[in-house]
PDB file of N, CA and C in Angstrom:
ATOM      1  N   MET A   1      37.159 -82.946-214.307  1.00 82.00           N
ATOM      2  CA  MET A   1      35.945 -82.740-214.761  1.00 82.00           C
ATOM      3  C   MET A   1      35.068 -82.806-213.471  1.00 82.00           C
ATOM      4  N   PRO A   2      34.169 -82.053-213.262  1.00 87.00           N
ATOM      5  CA  PRO A   2      33.217 -82.304-212.061  1.00 87.00           C
ATOM      6  C   PRO A   2      32.533 -83.151-212.174  1.00 87.00           C
ATOM      7  N   ASN A   3      32.010 -83.822-210.884  1.00 92.00           N
ATOM      8  CA  ASN A   3      31.262 -84.867-210.427  1.00 92.00           C
ATOM      9  C   ASN A   3      29.773 -84.525-210.370  1.00 92.00           C
ATOM     10  N   ILE A   4      29.076 -84.503-211.397  1.00 94.00           N
ATOM     11  CA  ILE A   4      27.474 -83.886-211.256  1.00 94.00           C
ATOM     12  C   ILE A   4      26.670 -85.007-211.274  1.00 94.00           C
ATOM     13  N   ARG A   5      25.849 -85.365-210.226  1.00 94.00           N
ATOM     14  CA  ARG A   5      24.806 -86.587-210.323  1.00 94.00           C
ATOM     15  C   ARG A   5      23.546 -85.763-209.804  1.00 94.00           C
ATOM     16  N   PRO A   6      22.394 -86.621-210.413  1.00 95.00           N
ATOM     17  CA  PRO A   6      21.148 -86.266-209.809  1.00 95.00           C
ATOM     18  C   PRO A   6      20.911 -86.368-208.257  1.00 95.00           C
ATOM     19  N   VAL A   7      19.968 -85.468-207.831  1.00 94.00           N
ATOM     20  CA  VAL A   7      19.728 -85.575-206.164  1.00 94.00           C
ATOM     21  C   VAL A   7      19.088 -86.849-205.853  1.00 94.00           C
ATOM     22  N   SER A   8      18.391 -87.474-206.782  1.00 94.00           N
ATOM     23  CA  SER A   8      17.941 -88.650-206.671  1.00 94.00           C
ATOM     24  C   SER A   8      18.779 -90.052-206.293  1.00 94.00           C
ATOM     25  N   ASP A   9      20.149 -89.605-206.752  1.00 94.00           N
ATOM     26  CA  ASP A   9      21.106 -90.471-206.188  1.00 94.00           C
ATOM     27  C   ASP A   9      21.450 -90.833-204.832  1.00 94.00           C
ATOM     28  N   LEU A  10      20.936 -89.766-204.100  1.00 92.00           N
ATOM     29  CA  LEU A  10      21.016 -89.767-202.744  1.00 92.00           C
ATOM     30  C   LEU A  10      20.342 -90.881-201.986  1.00 92.00           C
ATOM     31  N   ARG A  11      19.493 -91.570-202.742  1.00 94.00           N
ATOM     32  CA  ARG A  11      18.706 -92.582-202.259  1.00 94.00           C
ATOM     33  C   ARG A  11      19.523 -93.768-201.842  1.00 94.00           C
ATOM     34  N   ASN A  12      20.935 -93.862-202.479  1.00 92.00           N
ATOM     35  CA  ASN A  12      22.054 -94.845-202.300  1.00 92.00           C
ATOM     36  C   ASN A  12      23.127 -93.768-201.990  1.00 92.00           C
ATOM     37  N   TYR A  13      22.829 -93.155-200.975  1.00 90.00           N
ATOM     38  CA  TYR A  13      24.000 -91.884-200.339  1.00 90.00           C
ATOM     39  C   TYR A  13      25.383 -92.515-200.346  1.00 90.00           C
ATOM     40  N   THR A  14      25.507 -93.767-200.062  1.00 92.00           N
ATOM     41  CA  THR A  14      26.945 -94.022-199.767  1.00 92.00           C
ATOM     42  C   THR A  14      27.803 -94.117-200.977  1.00 92.00           C
ATOM     43  N   ASN A  15      27.206 -94.344-202.258  1.00 90.00           N
ATOM     44  CA  ASN A  15      27.792 -94.373-203.411  1.00 90.00           C
ATOM     45  C   ASN A  15      28.046 -92.933-203.969  1.00 90.00           C
ATOM     46  N   VAL A  16      27.164 -92.025-203.435  1.00 92.00           N
ATOM     47  CA  VAL A  16      27.605 -90.531-203.836  1.00 92.00           C
ATOM     48  C   VAL A  16      28.595 -90.063-202.859  1.00 92.00           C
ATOM     49  N   LEU A  17      28.445 -90.471-201.468  1.00 92.00           N
ATOM     50  CA  LEU A  17      29.815 -89.934-200.521  1.00 92.00           C
ATOM     51  C   LEU A  17      30.949 -90.294-200.836  1.00 92.00           C
ATOM     52  N   LYS A  18      31.159 -91.712-201.342  1.00 91.00           N
ATOM     53  CA  LYS A  18      32.351 -92.197-201.654  1.00 91.00           C
ATOM     54  C   LYS A  18      32.981 -91.516-202.868  1.00 91.00           C
ATOM     55  N   ASP A  19      32.430 -90.685-203.631  1.00 90.00           N
ATOM     56  CA  ASP A  19      33.071 -89.702-204.526  1.00 90.00           C
ATOM     57  C   ASP A  19      33.374 -88.408-204.109  1.00 90.00           C
ATOM     58  N   VAL A  20      33.066 -87.931-202.703  1.00 92.00           N
ATOM     59  CA  VAL A  20      33.629 -86.807-202.477  1.00 92.00           C
ATOM     60  C   VAL A  20      34.979 -87.038-201.786  1.00 92.00           C
ATOM     61  N   SER A  21      35.641 -85.910-202.105  1.00 89.00           N
ATOM     62  CA  SER A  21      36.960 -85.876-201.676  1.00 89.00           C
ATOM     63  C   SER A  21      37.624 -84.550-201.591  1.00 89.00           C
ATOM     64  N   VAL A  22      38.772 -84.211-200.746  1.00 89.00           N
ATOM     65  CA  VAL A  22      39.120 -82.803-200.786  1.00 89.00           C
ATOM     66  C   VAL A  22      39.558 -82.382-202.288  1.00 89.00           C
ATOM     67  N   GLY A  23      39.056 -81.118-202.734  1.00 89.00           N
ATOM     68  CA  GLY A  23      39.186 -80.631-204.034  1.00 89.00           C
ATOM     69  C   GLY A  23      38.241 -81.217-205.092  1.00 89.00           C
ATOM     70  N   GLU A  24      37.551 -82.358-204.682  1.00 92.00           N
ATOM     71  CA  GLU A  24      36.538 -83.031-205.463  1.00 92.00           C
ATOM     72  C   GLU A  24      35.159 -82.831-205.174  1.00 92.00           C
ATOM     73  N   PRO A  25      34.446 -81.825-204.968  1.00 94.00           N
ATOM     74  CA  PRO A  25      33.066 -81.888-204.431  1.00 94.00           C
ATOM     75  C   PRO A  25      32.011 -82.779-205.307  1.00 94.00           C
ATOM     76  N   VAL A  26      31.077 -83.203-204.877  1.00 95.00           N
ATOM     77  CA  VAL A  26      29.960 -83.824-205.805  1.00 95.00           C
ATOM     78  C   VAL A  26      28.907 -82.673-205.926  1.00 95.00           C
ATOM     79  N   PHE A  27      28.416 -82.351-207.116  1.00 96.00           N
ATOM     80  CA  PHE A  27      27.201 -81.387-207.277  1.00 96.00           C
ATOM     81  C   PHE A  27      26.229 -82.351-207.764  1.00 96.00           C
ATOM     82  N   LEU A  28      25.155 -81.718-207.017  1.00 96.00           N
ATOM     83  CA  LEU A  28      23.865 -82.302-207.177  1.00 96.00           C
ATOM     84  C   LEU A  28      22.789 -81.542-207.877  1.00 96.00           C
ATOM     85  N   THR A  29      22.021 -82.247-208.883  1.00 96.00           N
ATOM     86  CA  THR A  29      20.949 -81.397-209.663  1.00 96.00           C
ATOM     87  C   THR A  29      19.740 -81.861-209.169  1.00 96.00           C
ATOM     88  N   LYS A  30      18.762 -80.846-209.351  1.00 95.00           N
ATOM     89  CA  LYS A  30      17.215 -81.100-209.075  1.00 95.00           C
ATOM     90  C   LYS A  30      16.649 -80.596-210.311  1.00 95.00           C
ATOM     91  N   ASN A  31      15.878 -81.298-210.861  1.00 95.00           N
ATOM     92  CA  ASN A  31      15.096 -81.049-211.948  1.00 95.00           C
ATOM     93  C   ASN A  31      16.020 -80.407-213.322  1.00 95.00           C
ATOM     94  N   GLY A  32      17.287 -80.970-213.294  1.00 93.00           N
ATOM     95  CA  GLY A  32      18.363 -80.766-214.288  1.00 93.00           C
ATOM     96  C   GLY A  32      19.201 -79.406-214.084  1.00 93.00           C
ATOM     97  N   HIS A  33      18.912 -78.858-213.022  1.00 96.00           N
ATOM     98  CA  HIS A  33      19.568 -77.659-212.572  1.00 96.00           C
ATOM     99  C   HIS A  33      20.491 -77.856-211.424  1.00 96.00           C
ATOM    100  N   GLY A  34      21.699 -77.175-211.360  1.00 95.00           N
ATOM    101  CA  GLY A  34      22.437 -77.321-210.164  1.00 95.00           C
ATOM    102  C   GLY A  34      21.765 -76.702-208.821  1.00 95.00           C
ATOM    103  N   ARG A  35      21.885 -77.610-207.961  1.00 96.00           N
ATOM    104  CA  ARG A  35      20.982 -77.173-206.496  1.00 96.00           C
ATOM    105  C   ARG A  35      21.868 -77.489-205.395  1.00 96.00           C
ATOM    106  N   TYR A  36      22.887 -78.428-205.311  1.00 96.00           N
ATOM    107  CA  TYR A  36      23.630 -78.888-203.979  1.00 96.00           C
ATOM    108  C   TYR A  36      25.142 -79.028-204.467  1.00 96.00           C
ATOM    109  N   ALA A  37      25.876 -78.876-203.428  1.00 96.00           N
ATOM    110  CA  ALA A  37      27.414 -79.301-203.402  1.00 96.00           C
ATOM    111  C   ALA A  37      27.846 -79.911-202.203  1.00 96.00           C
ATOM    112  N   LEU A  38      28.210 -80.972-202.348  1.00 95.00           N
ATOM    113  CA  LEU A  38      28.777 -81.740-201.234  1.00 95.00           C
ATOM    114  C   LEU A  38      30.167 -81.832-201.283  1.00 95.00           C
ATOM    115  N   MET A  39      30.890 -81.293-200.156  1.00 96.00           N
ATOM    116  CA  MET A  39      32.387 -81.391-200.199  1.00 96.00           C
ATOM    117  C   MET A  39      32.803 -81.920-198.650  1.00 96.00           C
ATOM    118  N   ASP A  40      34.147 -82.305-198.686  1.00 94.00           N
ATOM    119  CA  ASP A  40      34.808 -82.906-197.633  1.00 94.00           C
ATOM    120  C   ASP A  40      34.919 -81.848-196.586  1.00 94.00           C
ATOM    121  N   MET A  41      34.828 -82.284-195.389  1.00 95.00           N
ATOM    122  CA  MET A  41      34.681 -81.337-194.010  1.00 95.00           C
ATOM    123  C   MET A  41      36.060 -80.625-194.242  1.00 95.00           C
ATOM    124  N   GLU A  42      37.351 -81.164-194.495  1.00 94.00           N
ATOM    125  CA  GLU A  42      38.545 -80.562-194.492  1.00 94.00           C
ATOM    126  C   GLU A  42      38.265 -79.385-195.421  1.00 94.00           C
ATOM    127  N   GLU A  43      37.923 -79.566-196.526  1.00 94.00           N
ATOM    128  CA  GLU A  43      37.968 -78.512-197.611  1.00 94.00           C
ATOM    129  C   GLU A  43      36.799 -77.376-197.179  1.00 94.00           C
ATOM    130  N   TYR A  44      35.727 -77.880-196.312  1.00 95.00           N
ATOM    131  CA  TYR A  44      34.733 -76.675-196.200  1.00 95.00           C
ATOM    132  C   TYR A  44      35.407 -75.916-194.892  1.00 95.00           C
ATOM    133  N   ASN A  45      36.218 -76.375-194.155  1.00 96.00           N
ATOM    134  CA  ASN A  45      36.854 -75.686-192.991  1.00 96.00           C
ATOM    135  C   ASN A  45      38.081 -74.851-193.724  1.00 96.00           C
ATOM    136  N   ARG A  46      38.631 -75.297-194.624  1.00 95.00           N
ATOM    137  CA  ARG A  46      39.565 -74.481-195.266  1.00 95.00           C
ATOM    138  C   ARG A  46      38.817 -73.351-196.205  1.00 95.00           C
ATOM    139  N   THR A  47      37.695 -73.512-196.521  1.00 96.00           N
ATOM    140  CA  THR A  47      36.890 -72.640-197.259  1.00 96.00           C
ATOM    141  C   THR A  47      36.574 -71.383-196.502  1.00 96.00           C
ATOM    142  N   GLN A  48      35.918 -72.001-195.320  1.00 97.00           N
ATOM    143  CA  GLN A  48      35.552 -70.949-194.244  1.00 97.00           C
ATOM    144  C   GLN A  48      36.623 -70.129-193.771  1.00 97.00           C
ATOM    145  N   ALA A  49      37.847 -70.677-193.552  1.00 98.00           N
ATOM    146  CA  ALA A  49      38.914 -70.017-192.969  1.00 98.00           C
ATOM    147  C   ALA A  49      39.318 -68.983-194.030  1.00 98.00           C
ATOM    148  N   THR A  50      39.286 -69.314-195.187  1.00 98.00           N
ATOM    149  CA  THR A  50      39.850 -68.241-196.333  1.00 98.00           C
ATOM    150  C   THR A  50      38.746 -67.087-196.314  1.00 98.00           C
ATOM    151  N   ILE A  51      37.303 -67.501-196.245  1.00 98.00           N
ATOM    152  CA  ILE A  51      36.576 -66.494-196.388  1.00 98.00           C
ATOM    153  C   ILE A  51      36.790 -65.375-195.008  1.00 98.00           C
ATOM    154  N   LYS A  52      37.004 -66.053-193.886  1.00 97.00           N
ATOM    155  CA  LYS A  52      37.027 -65.050-192.786  1.00 97.00           C
ATOM    156  C   LYS A  52      38.367 -64.285-192.857  1.00 97.00           C
ATOM    157  N   LEU A  53      39.480 -64.954-193.496  1.00 97.00           N
ATOM    158  CA  LEU A  53      40.673 -64.113-193.680  1.00 97.00           C
ATOM    159  C   LEU A  53      40.287 -63.014-194.807  1.00 97.00           C
ATOM    160  N   LEU A  54      39.781 -63.276-195.825  1.00 98.00           N
ATOM    161  CA  LEU A  54      39.417 -62.195-196.713  1.00 98.00           C
ATOM    162  C   LEU A  54      38.840 -61.159-196.093  1.00 98.00           C
ATOM    163  N   ASN A  55      37.660 -61.551-195.355  1.00 97.00           N
ATOM    164  CA  ASN A  55      37.052 -60.440-194.823  1.00 97.00           C
ATOM    165  C   ASN A  55      37.836 -59.656-193.905  1.00 97.00           C
ATOM    166  N   GLU A  56      38.594 -60.149-192.992  1.00 97.00           N
ATOM    167  CA  GLU A  56      39.383 -59.360-192.027  1.00 97.00           C
ATOM    168  C   GLU A  56      40.449 -58.598-193.007  1.00 97.00           C
ATOM    169  N   LEU A  57      40.932 -59.189-194.027  1.00 96.00           N
ATOM    170  CA  LEU A  57      41.666 -58.296-195.017  1.00 96.00           C
ATOM    171  C   LEU A  57      40.979 -57.015-195.510  1.00 96.00           C
ATOM    172  N   LYS A  58      39.722 -57.268-195.683  1.00 97.00           N
ATOM    173  CA  LYS A  58      38.748 -56.186-196.466  1.00 97.00           C
ATOM    174  C   LYS A  58      38.730 -55.050-195.365  1.00 97.00           C
ATOM    175  N   GLN A  59      38.178 -55.586-194.058  1.00 96.00           N
ATOM    176  CA  GLN A  59      38.279 -54.587-192.927  1.00 96.00           C
ATOM    177  C   GLN A  59      39.533 -53.745-192.666  1.00 96.00           C
ATOM    178  N   GLY A  60      40.835 -54.490-192.811  1.00 93.00           N
ATOM    179  CA  GLY A  60      41.729 -53.846-192.647  1.00 93.00           C
ATOM    180  C   GLY A  60      42.175 -52.762-193.753  1.00 93.00           C
ATOM    181  N   GLU A  61      41.886 -53.063-194.968  1.00 94.00           N
ATOM    182  CA  GLU A  61      42.011 -52.274-196.192  1.00 94.00           C
ATOM    183  C   GLU A  61      41.206 -50.933-195.923  1.00 94.00           C
ATOM    184  N   GLN A  62      39.916 -51.387-195.492  1.00 96.00           N
ATOM    185  CA  GLN A  62      39.001 -50.193-195.364  1.00 96.00           C
ATOM    186  C   GLN A  62      39.443 -49.116-194.461  1.00 96.00           C
ATOM    187  N   SER A  63      39.985 -49.936-193.027  1.00 94.00           N
ATOM    188  CA  SER A  63      40.316 -48.987-191.939  1.00 94.00           C
ATOM    189  C   SER A  63      41.407 -48.162-192.472  1.00 94.00           C
ATOM    190  N   ALA A  64      42.496 -48.838-193.246  1.00 92.00           N
ATOM    191  CA  ALA A  64      43.414 -48.080-193.707  1.00 92.00           C
ATOM    192  C   ALA A  64      43.259 -46.669-194.757  1.00 92.00           C
ATOM    193  N   LYS A  65      42.007 -47.108-195.529  1.00 94.00           N
ATOM    194  CA  LYS A  65      41.723 -46.024-196.394  1.00 94.00           C
ATOM    195  C   LYS A  65      41.062 -44.895-195.387  1.00 94.00           C
ATOM    196  N   GLU A  66      40.158 -45.206-194.422  1.00 95.00           N
ATOM    197  CA  GLU A  66      39.778 -44.152-193.454  1.00 95.00           C
ATOM    198  C   GLU A  66      40.469 -43.581-192.589  1.00 95.00           C
ATOM    199  N   HIS A  67      41.732 -44.233-191.989  1.00 94.00           N
ATOM    200  CA  HIS A  67      42.416 -43.676-190.894  1.00 94.00           C
ATOM    201  C   HIS A  67      44.063 -43.750-191.382  1.00 94.00           C
ATOM    202  N   GLY A  68      44.333 -44.224-192.581  1.00 92.00           N
ATOM    203  CA  GLY A  68      45.746 -44.044-192.998  1.00 92.00           C
ATOM    204  C   GLY A  68      46.232 -45.335-192.744  1.00 92.00           C
ATOM    205  N   TRP A  69      47.619 -45.631-193.388  1.00 90.00           N
ATOM    206  CA  TRP A  69      48.380 -46.693-193.304  1.00 90.00           C
ATOM    207  C   TRP A  69      49.307 -46.441-191.953  1.00 90.00           C
ATOM    208  N   THR A  70      49.798 -47.661-191.606  1.00 88.00           N
ATOM    209  CA  THR A  70      50.707 -47.741-190.362  1.00 88.00           C
ATOM    210  C   THR A  70      51.961 -48.029-191.023  1.00 88.00           C
ATOM    211  N   ASP A  71      52.883 -47.117-190.708  1.00 88.00           N
ATOM    212  CA  ASP A  71      54.388 -47.272-191.198  1.00 88.00           C
ATOM    213  C   ASP A  71      54.967 -48.700-190.745  1.00 88.00           C
ATOM    214  N   ILE A  72      55.555 -49.304-191.759  1.00 88.00           N
ATOM    215  CA  ILE A  72      56.215 -50.767-191.347  1.00 88.00           C
ATOM    216  C   ILE A  72      57.070 -50.898-190.262  1.00 88.00           C
ATOM    217  N   ARG A  73      57.697 -49.595-189.804  1.00 89.00           N
ATOM    218  CA  ARG A  73      58.685 -49.596-188.855  1.00 89.00           C
ATOM    219  C   ARG A  73      57.942 -49.603-187.466  1.00 89.00           C
ATOM    220  N   ALA A  74      56.566 -49.020-187.464  1.00 88.00           N
ATOM    221  CA  ALA A  74      55.741 -49.073-186.241  1.00 88.00           C
ATOM    222  C   ALA A  74      55.145 -50.316-186.036  1.00 88.00           C
ATOM    223  N   VAL A  75      54.793 -51.012-187.163  1.00 88.00           N
ATOM    224  CA  VAL A  75      54.253 -52.259-186.890  1.00 88.00           C
ATOM    225  C   VAL A  75      55.552 -53.218-186.484  1.00 88.00           C
ATOM    226  N   ALA A  76      56.656 -53.239-186.785  1.00 90.00           N
ATOM    227  CA  ALA A  76      57.712 -54.090-186.357  1.00 90.00           C
ATOM    228  C   ALA A  76      58.036 -53.729-184.869  1.00 90.00           C
ATOM    229  N   GLU A  77      57.870 -52.477-184.567  1.00 89.00           N
ATOM    230  CA  GLU A  77      58.188 -52.058-183.149  1.00 89.00           C
ATOM    231  C   GLU A  77      57.179 -52.761-182.193  1.00 89.00           C
ATOM    232  N   LYS A  78      55.902 -52.344-182.728  1.00 88.00           N
ATOM    233  CA  LYS A  78      54.835 -52.842-181.987  1.00 88.00           C
ATOM    234  C   LYS A  78      54.932 -54.561-181.873  1.00 88.00           C
ATOM    235  N   LEU A  79      55.180 -55.015-182.831  1.00 91.00           N
ATOM    236  CA  LEU A  79      55.338 -56.645-182.688  1.00 91.00           C
ATOM    237  C   LEU A  79      56.638 -57.092-182.227  1.00 91.00           C
ATOM    238  N   GLY A  80      57.497 -55.973-181.827  1.00 90.00           N
ATOM    239  CA  GLY A  80      58.832 -56.532-181.142  1.00 90.00           C
ATOM    240  C   GLY A  80      59.889 -57.209-182.102  1.00 90.00           C
ATOM    241  N   VAL A  81      59.604 -56.939-183.474  1.00 88.00           N
ATOM    242  CA  VAL A  81      60.442 -57.363-184.265  1.00 88.00           C
ATOM    243  C   VAL A  81      61.466 -56.169-184.980  1.00 88.00           C
ATOM    244  N   TYR A  82      62.675 -56.611-184.811  1.00 75.00           N
ATOM    245  CA  TYR A  82      63.543 -55.357-185.274  1.00 75.00           C
ATOM    246  C   TYR A  82      64.353 -56.021-186.478  1.00 75.00           C
ATOM    247  N   GLY A  83      64.464 -55.311-187.558  1.00 65.00           N
ATOM    248  CA  GLY A  83      65.171 -55.846-188.605  1.00 65.00           C
ATOM    249  C   GLY A  83      66.090 -54.462-189.018  1.00 65.00           C
ATOM    250  N   GLU A  84      66.787 -54.718-190.130  1.00 59.00           N
ATOM    251  CA  GLU A  84      67.450 -53.771-190.753  1.00 59.00           C
ATOM    252  C   GLU A  84      66.877 -52.921-191.732  1.00 59.00           C
TER     253      GLU A  84
END
């Protein structure tokens, strides 16, 4: 169950921060509406890395659509990986 608290709880921020952990962000509301999310730095970094990877994959897919796909043998040869 998500941890939802009013932004006014930040007056005593140590109580709010102790509830933040990896995989368990704290959501803050302002005037009864969701406004902010506090998350652990490890989770934030992982999220940013995931976004970057997804963007790279999207660019690769777009490139493949425009210029064609590279054969797996050519990739293996370029990487110096030889298999059967």
